[in-house]
Amino acid sequence: MFTPEVLFVAAVILVALVLFVTEPVPVDITALGILVSLLLAEPVSAVFADLGLLVAPFELVTVEQGLSGFANPATLTVLAMFVLSEGVRMTGIVQRLGTLIARITRGDETKQLGATIGIVGPVSGIINNTAAVAILLPMVTDLAERSHTSPSKLLLPLSYASMFGGTLTLIGTSTNILASDLYATLAPPEVARQFGMFEFLPLGAVLLVVGSIYLMTVGRWLTPARIKPRVDLTEEFEMADYLTEVVVREDSPLVGQRVESALVETDFDVDIVQLVRGDQVFLEPLGQKEIKAGDLFAMRTDRATLVELLDVEGLDLIPEVVDEAELEAADRGQNLVEVVVAPGSSLVGESLASASFRQRYDATVLALRRGGELVRQRMDRIPLRVGDTLLVQASEVSVERLDANRNFILAQEIERHDYRQSKTGVAVAIVALAVGLAALNVVPIVVSALAGALAMVVTGCLKPGEVYDAVEWDVIFLLAGVIPLGIAMQSSGTASLIADAVVAGSTVLPPLVLLGAFYVVTALLTNVISNNASVVLMIPVALQVAATLGANPLAFAMAVTFAASTAFMTPVGYQTNLFVYGPGGYRFTDYVRVGAPLQAVFAVVTTLGVPIVFGLGM
């Protein structure tokens, strides 16, 4: 029956789906909008009731239920897992692992692919798979560079294998943790409970093996080498026509002016990359430096603009190729790096100009890559998106600051001096203990994870201020915002109505086919909206369908959970897909070509595996 409550919830879901797909605002803001809408249902319906448009006001969630997402065990567990992952990262263990792998694989692409899948899969089951990819991405890119392998051949498998690994344990992905809480809250009282730490493992291990075989065979053949094996970053970004060097003549009107007023703040599409004065090389900040005759500037600009500059500003062109070696001349450390705009970054929606990128980070952006598209001119006004890759030149100190900034993920390893190698054993032991205590049901997972996060600080693996930087707050607010939607779907009868329609329209289909249908629908939904939002929308319906059929609700919940944790067909389907989108130079169609067959294989394996592992009947 289409009651006002059902219509209101349906309207919220419809608007949320549109916003999740189009992303005019970040997904966490959409989630907060869902939360506020549900809390406003009662006062808004009361107004309509006073006007005679409704029989009586209705309440979808209480204030306590609406705000419960912020204190929910799932939300707090995910928060703690981010801290645990950061504690492991700060020991530098991944960098040492990368050196070991490079020595073992010896430039063999097959061995590199096997090592990438073999590492990220198990690691993603221990620490959150999103964090695992963020940590391992620089290692894999460097591995490709050292052996002259296209990074495109390794990065998409890195993302997919992290999803395989996320299905191994309860803490492998935030989706599993959220699904566990929803099942404990919404399932029939006689079966409602939290999922066990290793309850996913039997089927997850099968998916990891099947997925790994696919990536090593069919997937390897389908994955394109979009980026050539890298020798020089300037070559990779095709900068030959956009980087040049000029020298200031004695009669130049620029002599005596500051760089910021003479060149940086002009209408010319030009960026000063570095200043060479005698034996000294200067990088950002350059704005306050006074220009002298004989100064040599490396510039990013196009040929047409360069001709205007030479005519107007008294500059002479130096006919030499500006390559990576020249741009690395300022410091002994690394000056030229690729940085990826991370999910939750404050720069999303901002442009380089509006974010004052150069001034804020003392760094110059030479090029922008969005998937397979390269932009090397007029970049300042382009709104940035998650997954955009920036070719940045900066001093060694600035590069280290970018690496430490949660707005970015560096796409290659840099020499860092703040790793706490002496804490490696302690950090690994803390994670192992947190997982072990939860697995043995000594304490709930939320307690062991929070205790582990505290232990990271107490033992010196993390500094107190680093705890807050470690958390991906957009994920936390997304979880807190969508959790009440599951409650509202059930309390309003929306989930029951949809479930009745599903069962009525599929009376001739056996439960196994309906189970497969839930996997397919959830997987398709997850490929266009947030995986956590998919779980919240689909689990209440799945539980109602199971109740109507007299089937095992756990089986249907697990089918939805596994589907929401494995979105292979679009770059926006999962955060890890966005991480590798720019660094791999992929096109949108690459995800369909490689991911669609894999999604089909997983649909069959999961649909057949869930009844075997969890049982389909009551």
XYZ file of C-alpha atoms in Angstrom:
618
model
C 0.000 0.000 0.000
C 1.372 3.393 -0.990
C 1.082 5.201 2.336
C 2.503 8.722 2.807
C 5.433 7.162 4.675
C 6.258 4.886 1.729
C 5.950 7.714 -0.787
C 8.193 9.961 1.317
C 10.896 7.277 1.657
C 10.620 6.454 -2.057
C 11.112 10.121 -2.922
C 14.177 10.334 -0.669
C 15.642 7.194 -2.287
C 14.979 8.483 -5.813
C 16.577 11.875 -5.157
C 19.505 10.218 -3.377
C 20.102 7.861 -6.327
C 20.178 10.775 -8.759
C 22.615 12.679 -6.545
C 24.814 9.623 -5.993
C 25.051 9.030 -9.744
C 25.517 12.628 -10.918
C 27.517 13.817 -7.873
C 26.726 17.544 -8.033
C 27.857 17.418 -4.397
C 30.117 14.845 -2.680
C 28.423 11.573 -1.664
C 28.908 12.261 2.036
C 26.941 15.504 1.694
C 24.177 13.578 -0.077
C 24.178 11.108 2.819
C 23.784 13.928 5.318
C 20.924 15.222 3.178
C 19.243 11.809 3.516
C 19.656 11.954 7.289
C 18.206 15.467 7.576
C 15.284 14.581 5.278
C 14.341 11.604 7.436
C 14.535 13.675 10.616
C 12.363 16.388 9.050
C 9.668 13.917 7.995
C 7.605 14.391 11.166
C 7.531 18.224 11.283
C 6.939 18.467 7.530
C 4.118 15.900 7.621
C 2.618 17.760 10.603
C 2.382 20.919 8.489
C 0.616 18.980 5.711
C -1.719 17.428 8.308
C -2.616 20.903 9.640
C -3.443 21.953 6.071
C -5.712 18.926 5.698
C -3.493 17.296 3.075
C -2.634 14.361 5.344
C -4.754 12.444 7.830
C -2.014 12.476 10.458
C 1.704 13.278 10.723
C 4.169 10.386 10.605
C 7.615 9.687 11.993
C 10.128 7.621 10.037
C 13.004 7.636 12.515
C 13.362 9.108 15.957
C 16.096 11.647 16.593
C 18.038 8.918 18.405
C 17.677 6.533 15.466
C 18.555 9.246 12.970
C 21.758 10.147 14.783
C 22.612 6.558 15.650
C 24.857 6.308 12.592
C 27.457 8.512 14.254
C 27.692 6.185 17.256
C 27.068 3.024 15.273
C 29.548 0.158 15.787
C 30.025 -0.048 12.008
C 30.991 3.618 11.742
C 33.367 3.467 14.699
C 34.944 0.222 13.489
C 35.675 1.710 10.069
C 37.128 4.807 11.738
C 39.413 2.677 13.893
C 40.520 0.586 10.899
C 41.719 3.726 9.113
C 43.899 4.497 12.141
C 45.274 0.945 12.278
C 46.121 1.080 8.563
C 47.925 4.390 8.996
C 49.935 2.993 11.881
C 51.185 0.180 9.642
C 51.900 2.581 6.757
C 54.010 4.885 8.901
C 56.454 2.077 9.655
C 57.565 2.038 5.998
C 57.041 -1.726 5.742
C 55.381 -1.390 2.326
C 58.393 0.415 0.867
C 60.712 -2.347 2.026
C 58.319 -4.912 0.631
C 58.417 -3.149 -2.749
C 62.205 -3.335 -2.853
C 62.067 -7.051 -2.050
C 59.475 -7.728 -4.763
C 61.462 -5.796 -7.370
C 64.480 -7.959 -6.551
C 62.458 -11.187 -6.793
C 60.460 -10.405 -9.953
C 63.526 -9.131 -11.878
C 61.513 -7.312 -14.538
C 59.244 -10.242 -15.424
C 55.716 -8.860 -16.041
C 54.025 -12.162 -15.172
C 55.841 -12.321 -11.837
C 55.046 -8.643 -11.173
C 51.347 -9.226 -11.833
C 51.345 -12.321 -9.639
C 53.166 -10.480 -6.853
C 50.769 -7.512 -7.050
C 47.692 -9.751 -6.800
C 49.306 -12.031 -4.236
C 50.123 -9.153 -1.909
C 47.136 -6.832 -2.166
C 44.597 -9.674 -1.830
C 45.628 -10.955 1.618
C 46.616 -7.469 2.844
C 43.134 -6.141 1.940
C 41.591 -8.761 4.176
C 43.600 -7.525 7.162
C 43.445 -3.774 6.667
C 40.675 -1.951 4.807
C 41.059 -2.599 1.067
C 40.757 1.089 0.181
C 43.648 1.879 2.496
C 45.606 -1.076 1.105
C 45.435 0.299 -2.457
C 46.362 3.812 -1.314
C 49.405 2.360 0.430
C 50.423 -0.074 -2.326
C 49.774 2.108 -5.397
C 53.148 3.918 -5.219
C 54.938 0.596 -4.738
C 53.279 -0.963 -7.789
C 53.959 2.108 -9.957
C 57.616 2.059 -8.948
C 57.751 -1.681 -9.605
C 56.546 -1.043 -13.162
C 59.033 1.804 -13.625
C 62.030 -0.195 -12.446
C 61.377 -2.973 -14.953
C 60.030 -0.871 -17.845
C 56.534 -2.367 -17.603
C 53.445 -0.333 -18.442
C 51.832 0.663 -15.111
C 48.452 0.194 -16.809
C 49.043 -3.576 -16.858
C 49.374 -3.682 -13.060
C 47.164 -0.943 -11.603
C 43.719 -2.197 -12.660
C 44.549 -5.697 -11.329
C 45.696 -3.968 -8.119
C 42.249 -2.414 -7.686
C 40.332 -5.574 -8.577
C 42.476 -7.822 -6.372
C 41.916 -5.474 -3.425
C 38.185 -6.089 -3.831
C 38.784 -9.843 -3.862
C 40.744 -9.467 -0.634
C 38.055 -7.301 0.916
C 35.685 -10.284 0.792
C 37.945 -12.413 2.993
C 37.100 -10.904 6.387
C 34.619 -8.705 8.172
C 37.107 -5.801 8.237
C 38.247 -6.154 4.624
C 35.902 -3.384 3.505
C 33.554 -0.922 5.165
C 30.730 -2.567 3.172
C 31.072 -5.808 5.132
C 31.056 -3.982 8.457
C 27.981 -1.973 7.491
C 26.159 -5.064 6.202
C 26.900 -6.852 9.472
C 25.332 -4.036 11.471
C 22.292 -3.837 9.176
C 21.740 -7.578 9.492
C 21.948 -7.385 13.283
C 19.440 -4.519 13.274
C 16.960 -5.517 10.551
C 16.975 -9.339 10.410
C 14.278 -11.317 12.270
C 15.073 -11.380 16.011
C 15.629 -15.140 16.078
C 18.509 -14.914 13.565
C 19.725 -11.312 13.940
C 23.409 -11.084 14.889
C 26.698 -9.529 13.860
C 28.754 -11.379 11.249
C 31.835 -13.223 12.461
C 35.342 -12.008 11.621
C 36.063 -14.924 9.266
C 32.482 -15.755 8.251
C 33.222 -14.433 4.755
C 36.433 -16.442 4.393
C 35.262 -19.726 2.749
C 33.486 -18.003 -0.145
C 35.901 -15.053 -0.153
C 38.853 -17.399 -0.610
C 37.144 -19.035 -3.599
C 36.497 -15.608 -5.157
C 40.120 -14.598 -4.539
C 41.394 -17.720 -6.329
C 38.915 -17.449 -9.216
C 39.517 -13.727 -9.615
C 43.299 -14.145 -9.504
C 43.191 -16.815 -12.218
C 41.055 -14.494 -14.354
C 43.454 -11.545 -13.932
C 46.477 -13.706 -14.742
C 44.889 -15.079 -17.930
C 41.888 -13.475 -19.649
C 42.157 -10.255 -17.649
C 45.818 -9.846 -18.511
C 44.992 -10.123 -22.203
C 42.090 -7.643 -21.937
C 43.905 -5.055 -19.801
C 45.367 -2.413 -22.121
C 48.831 -0.833 -21.827
C 47.527 2.743 -21.973
C 50.752 4.236 -20.627
C 54.032 3.263 -22.214
C 56.727 1.848 -19.941
C 58.087 4.934 -18.249
C 61.558 6.279 -18.759
C 60.825 9.949 -18.215
C 57.750 11.585 -16.643
C 57.905 14.465 -19.127
C 57.695 11.895 -21.938
C 54.825 10.066 -20.250
C 52.809 13.284 -20.078
C 53.950 14.299 -23.596
C 55.381 17.594 -22.383
C 57.886 18.168 -25.223
C 55.810 20.964 -26.796
C 54.872 22.522 -23.468
C 58.174 22.828 -21.589
C 60.822 25.271 -22.635
C 63.662 27.398 -21.257
C 64.186 31.100 -21.778
C 66.892 33.513 -20.643
C 66.241 37.107 -19.583
C 68.060 39.664 -21.795
C 69.712 42.713 -20.278
C 67.235 44.997 -22.057
C 64.200 42.999 -20.867
C 61.468 45.046 -19.159
C 61.218 42.208 -16.658
C 64.580 43.029 -15.041
C 64.020 44.398 -11.553
C 60.447 43.103 -11.295
C 59.262 40.337 -9.000
C 58.353 37.033 -10.574
C 54.765 37.114 -9.283
C 53.957 40.489 -10.841
C 56.009 40.005 -14.001
C 54.923 36.545 -15.103
C 52.791 34.626 -12.620
C 49.952 37.154 -12.433
C 49.811 37.967 -16.163
C 47.085 36.907 -18.583
C 49.521 34.615 -20.371
C 48.919 30.882 -19.939
C 52.362 30.305 -18.456
C 53.753 28.706 -15.307
C 57.267 29.325 -14.061
C 58.612 25.880 -13.257
C 62.043 26.801 -11.932
C 64.638 29.558 -11.928
C 68.303 28.888 -12.600
C 70.718 31.618 -11.522
C 74.340 30.653 -11.941
C 74.874 27.383 -10.085
C 71.673 27.722 -8.049
C 68.294 26.209 -8.918
C 65.183 27.683 -7.276
C 61.698 26.136 -7.125
C 58.464 27.421 -5.598
C 57.973 29.757 -3.863
C 59.362 32.038 -6.583
C 56.886 34.925 -6.431
C 59.024 37.263 -4.314
C 62.272 36.778 -6.233
C 63.531 39.761 -8.213
C 64.319 39.031 -11.854
C 67.882 39.688 -13.009
C 69.487 39.763 -16.435
C 70.817 36.336 -17.320
C 68.193 34.483 -15.232
C 67.121 31.249 -16.875
C 63.497 30.221 -16.474
C 62.003 26.807 -17.216
C 58.392 27.403 -18.276
C 55.214 25.481 -18.994
C 53.404 27.122 -21.882
C 52.246 26.427 -25.418
C 54.117 27.537 -28.542
C 51.746 30.368 -29.463
C 52.019 31.923 -26.006
C 55.787 31.483 -26.065
C 56.080 33.525 -29.266
C 54.108 36.370 -27.635
C 56.299 36.216 -24.533
C 59.518 36.390 -26.536
C 58.269 39.425 -28.441
C 56.876 41.348 -25.473
C 59.026 40.473 -22.476
C 62.607 40.553 -23.806
C 63.329 36.842 -23.511
C 65.530 34.585 -25.627
C 64.663 30.971 -26.305
C 67.169 28.284 -25.378
C 66.807 25.516 -27.992
C 67.223 22.537 -25.654
C 64.795 19.841 -24.571
C 63.600 20.213 -20.992
C 63.433 16.698 -19.565
C 62.945 15.059 -16.164
C 66.660 15.170 -15.357
C 66.700 18.937 -15.745
C 63.594 19.368 -13.613
C 65.156 17.182 -10.920
C 68.275 19.356 -10.695
C 67.205 21.448 -7.720
C 67.550 18.855 -4.941
C 69.088 15.475 -4.419
C 65.587 14.229 -3.623
C 62.604 13.865 -5.966
C 61.162 17.051 -7.459
C 58.895 15.721 -10.219
C 56.010 13.497 -9.063
C 52.519 12.337 -9.959
C 49.841 13.005 -7.346
C 46.286 11.653 -7.441
C 43.343 13.643 -6.068
C 42.014 11.393 -3.300
C 38.371 10.687 -2.384
C 37.249 13.192 0.212
C 39.874 15.708 -0.916
C 39.007 19.327 -0.204
C 40.150 20.096 -3.754
C 37.301 18.169 -5.400
C 35.171 20.712 -7.251
C 37.866 23.363 -6.871
C 40.216 24.486 -9.631
C 43.950 25.038 -9.296
C 43.258 28.762 -9.277
C 40.393 28.787 -6.751
C 42.328 26.440 -4.455
C 45.459 28.634 -4.776
C 47.357 25.405 -5.400
C 50.709 27.002 -6.173
C 50.672 29.219 -3.085
C 49.199 26.625 -0.736
C 51.540 23.771 -1.621
C 54.584 25.615 -3.040
C 54.257 23.408 -6.111
C 53.702 23.857 -9.842
C 51.260 21.698 -11.815
C 52.674 20.952 -15.265
C 49.891 18.709 -16.597
C 46.632 17.049 -15.620
C 45.558 13.557 -16.654
C 41.949 12.440 -16.335
C 41.803 8.816 -17.374
C 43.272 8.793 -20.879
C 42.841 12.542 -21.407
C 45.886 14.828 -21.047
C 45.545 18.554 -20.331
C 48.692 20.690 -20.519
C 47.335 24.192 -21.063
C 44.604 26.372 -19.575
C 44.361 24.049 -16.542
C 43.800 26.695 -13.881
C 40.011 26.855 -14.265
C 39.232 23.142 -14.631
C 37.269 21.772 -11.622
C 39.199 18.861 -10.147
C 37.685 15.409 -9.713
C 38.564 12.379 -7.617
C 41.150 10.319 -9.492
C 42.648 13.243 -11.435
C 46.409 12.829 -11.704
C 48.607 15.939 -11.531
C 52.196 16.115 -12.751
C 53.747 18.307 -10.088
C 57.157 19.876 -9.669
C 58.161 20.989 -6.184
C 61.040 21.003 -3.756
C 61.836 17.858 -1.803
C 60.246 19.347 1.309
C 57.054 20.268 -0.561
C 56.841 16.805 -2.117
C 57.054 15.246 1.349
C 54.258 17.543 2.500
C 52.114 16.464 -0.452
C 52.800 12.825 0.425
C 51.658 13.420 3.994
C 48.546 15.341 2.889
C 45.327 13.283 2.902
C 44.054 15.256 -0.101
C 46.498 13.368 -2.320
C 47.948 9.961 -3.056
C 51.436 9.986 -4.507
C 51.631 7.623 -7.466
C 55.262 6.703 -6.825
C 57.534 6.124 -3.889
C 59.637 8.963 -2.553
C 62.516 8.944 -0.137
C 60.986 9.718 3.250
C 62.805 10.269 6.495
C 59.885 10.076 8.924
C 59.100 6.363 8.711
C 59.249 4.620 12.090
C 60.919 1.411 11.038
C 61.686 0.435 14.608
C 57.924 0.244 15.247
C 57.185 -2.237 12.458
C 56.875 -5.262 14.743
C 54.754 -3.338 17.218
C 52.319 -2.064 14.571
C 51.890 -5.488 12.981
C 51.379 -7.071 16.408
C 48.705 -4.511 17.305
C 46.739 -5.240 14.122
C 47.112 -9.005 14.621
C 45.938 -8.745 18.232
C 42.942 -6.565 17.307
C 41.867 -9.047 14.629
C 42.538 -12.072 16.837
C 40.542 -10.813 19.819
C 37.536 -10.091 17.596
C 37.846 -13.421 15.757
C 37.861 -15.352 19.036
C 34.853 -13.325 20.279
C 36.832 -12.172 23.306
C 35.564 -8.633 22.644
C 33.387 -7.133 19.877
C 35.249 -5.954 16.767
C 34.483 -2.304 17.503
C 36.148 -2.613 20.926
C 39.253 -4.397 19.661
C 39.622 -1.967 16.729
C 39.326 1.108 18.955
C 41.741 -0.437 21.462
C 44.165 -1.098 18.606
C 43.873 2.500 17.401
C 44.655 3.721 20.921
C 47.588 1.311 21.155
C 49.059 2.773 17.952
C 49.320 6.142 19.695
C 50.426 4.827 23.104
C 53.259 2.792 21.551
C 54.448 5.669 19.371
C 53.502 4.117 16.027
C 51.387 7.224 15.438
C 51.480 10.721 16.854
C 48.186 11.979 18.335
C 47.641 14.527 15.556
C 48.122 11.868 12.888
C 45.084 9.946 14.127
C 42.683 12.579 12.791
C 44.535 12.875 9.482
C 44.377 9.085 9.035
C 40.578 8.960 8.969
C 38.733 9.355 5.662
C 35.988 11.504 7.087
C 33.879 11.434 3.920
C 33.433 7.663 4.413
C 32.507 8.159 8.074
C 29.855 10.774 7.258
C 28.573 8.642 4.385
C 28.045 5.702 6.746
C 26.465 7.862 9.439
C 24.105 9.428 6.910
C 22.850 6.301 5.124
C 22.440 3.970 8.108
C 19.102 5.579 9.186
C 17.763 5.029 5.642
C 17.765 1.261 6.216
C 15.778 1.749 9.406
C 13.300 4.033 7.616
C 12.845 1.587 4.731
C 11.819 -1.123 7.146
C 9.741 0.959 9.584
C 7.788 2.670 6.775
C 7.000 -0.587 4.999
C 8.908 0.458 1.871
C 11.168 -2.599 1.973
C 8.177 -4.911 2.479
C 6.314 -3.324 -0.448
C 9.274 -3.730 -2.800
C 9.841 -7.295 -1.601
C 6.205 -8.236 -2.210
C 6.459 -6.819 -5.734
C 9.642 -8.797 -6.379
C 8.143 -12.059 -5.156
C 4.817 -11.499 -6.936
C 6.601 -10.808 -10.202
C 8.795 -13.886 -9.860
C 6.411 -16.554 -8.580
C 7.769 -19.152 -10.980
C 11.418 -18.507 -10.145
C 13.186 -20.690 -7.553
C 14.946 -18.996 -4.598
C 18.375 -19.645 -6.141
C 17.480 -17.576 -9.216
C 16.133 -14.758 -7.029
C 19.362 -14.898 -5.049
C 21.309 -14.456 -8.286
C 19.016 -11.614 -9.295
C 19.803 -9.786 -6.046
C 23.512 -10.187 -6.744
C 23.161 -8.797 -10.280
C 20.939 -5.857 -9.300
C 23.186 -4.923 -6.375
C 26.318 -5.196 -8.530
C 24.826 -2.970 -11.234
C 23.674 -0.471 -8.620
C 27.086 -0.429 -6.943
C 28.773 0.353 -10.252
C 26.998 3.704 -10.403
C 26.531 4.709 -6.749
C 28.377 4.194 -3.481
C 28.864 0.582 -2.377
C 27.703 1.469 1.131
C 24.557 3.109 -0.219
C 23.840 -0.025 -2.282
C 23.998 -2.206 0.824
C 21.630 0.081 2.738
C 19.118 0.088 -0.122
C 19.248 -3.629 -0.938
C 19.615 -5.483 2.382
C 16.214 -4.445 3.817
C 14.549 -5.623 0.587
C 16.596 -8.836 0.496
C 15.630 -9.680 4.074
C 11.934 -9.101 3.307
C 12.113 -11.312 0.200
C 13.799 -14.061 2.230
C 11.060 -13.813 4.867
C 8.323 -14.017 2.215
C 9.943 -17.055 0.589
C 10.738 -18.709 3.908
C 14.409 -18.739 2.849
C 17.539 -18.121 4.883
C 17.874 -14.338 5.363
C 21.631 -14.699 5.891
C 22.038 -16.094 2.365
C 20.263 -13.145 0.761
C 22.140 -10.635 2.928
C 25.445 -12.241 1.958
C 24.606 -12.165 -1.767
C 23.978 -8.422 -1.499
C 27.119 -7.868 0.575
C 29.431 -9.735 -1.792
C 27.925 -7.914 -4.789
C 28.350 -4.494 -3.174
C 31.990 -5.281 -2.371
C 32.913 -6.156 -5.960
C 32.159 -3.420 -8.509
C 34.420 -3.914 -11.523
C 32.673 -2.243 -14.468
C 33.121 1.499 -13.901
C 35.812 3.756 -12.430
C 33.207 5.280 -10.088
C 31.926 1.927 -8.821
C 34.534 1.629 -6.096
C 37.045 4.037 -4.585
C 40.000 1.842 -5.525
C 38.964 2.020 -9.202
C 39.227 5.806 -9.016
C 42.652 5.570 -7.346
C 44.132 3.889 -10.429
C 42.080 5.698 -13.100
C 44.529 8.556 -13.654
C 47.855 6.820 -12.905
C 46.876 4.005 -15.289
C 45.661 6.383 -18.009
C 42.553 4.230 -18.398
C 39.424 4.979 -20.379
C 35.944 4.397 -19.008
C 35.460 1.551 -21.492
C 38.520 -0.285 -20.138
C 36.609 -1.021 -16.937
C 33.707 -2.451 -18.925
C 35.991 -4.537 -21.141
C 37.997 -6.044 -18.283
C 35.390 -5.857 -15.529
C 32.190 -7.067 -17.200
C 33.399 -10.658 -17.816
C 34.802 -10.733 -14.283
C 31.486 -9.459 -12.875
C 29.659 -12.214 -14.761
C 32.020 -14.886 -13.414
C 31.585 -13.599 -9.865
C 27.783 -13.528 -10.283
C 27.782 -17.252 -11.077
C 30.353 -18.246 -8.443
C 28.697 -16.189 -5.685
C 25.171 -17.333 -6.523
C 26.238 -20.977 -6.402
C 28.612 -20.506 -3.474
C 26.301 -18.688 -1.035
C 23.858 -21.635 -0.619
C 26.783 -24.035 -0.143
C 28.513 -21.914 2.506
C 25.543 -20.294 4.264
C 22.557 -22.465 3.287
C 19.534 -21.273 1.322
C 16.723 -22.841 3.318
C 15.673 -22.102 6.891
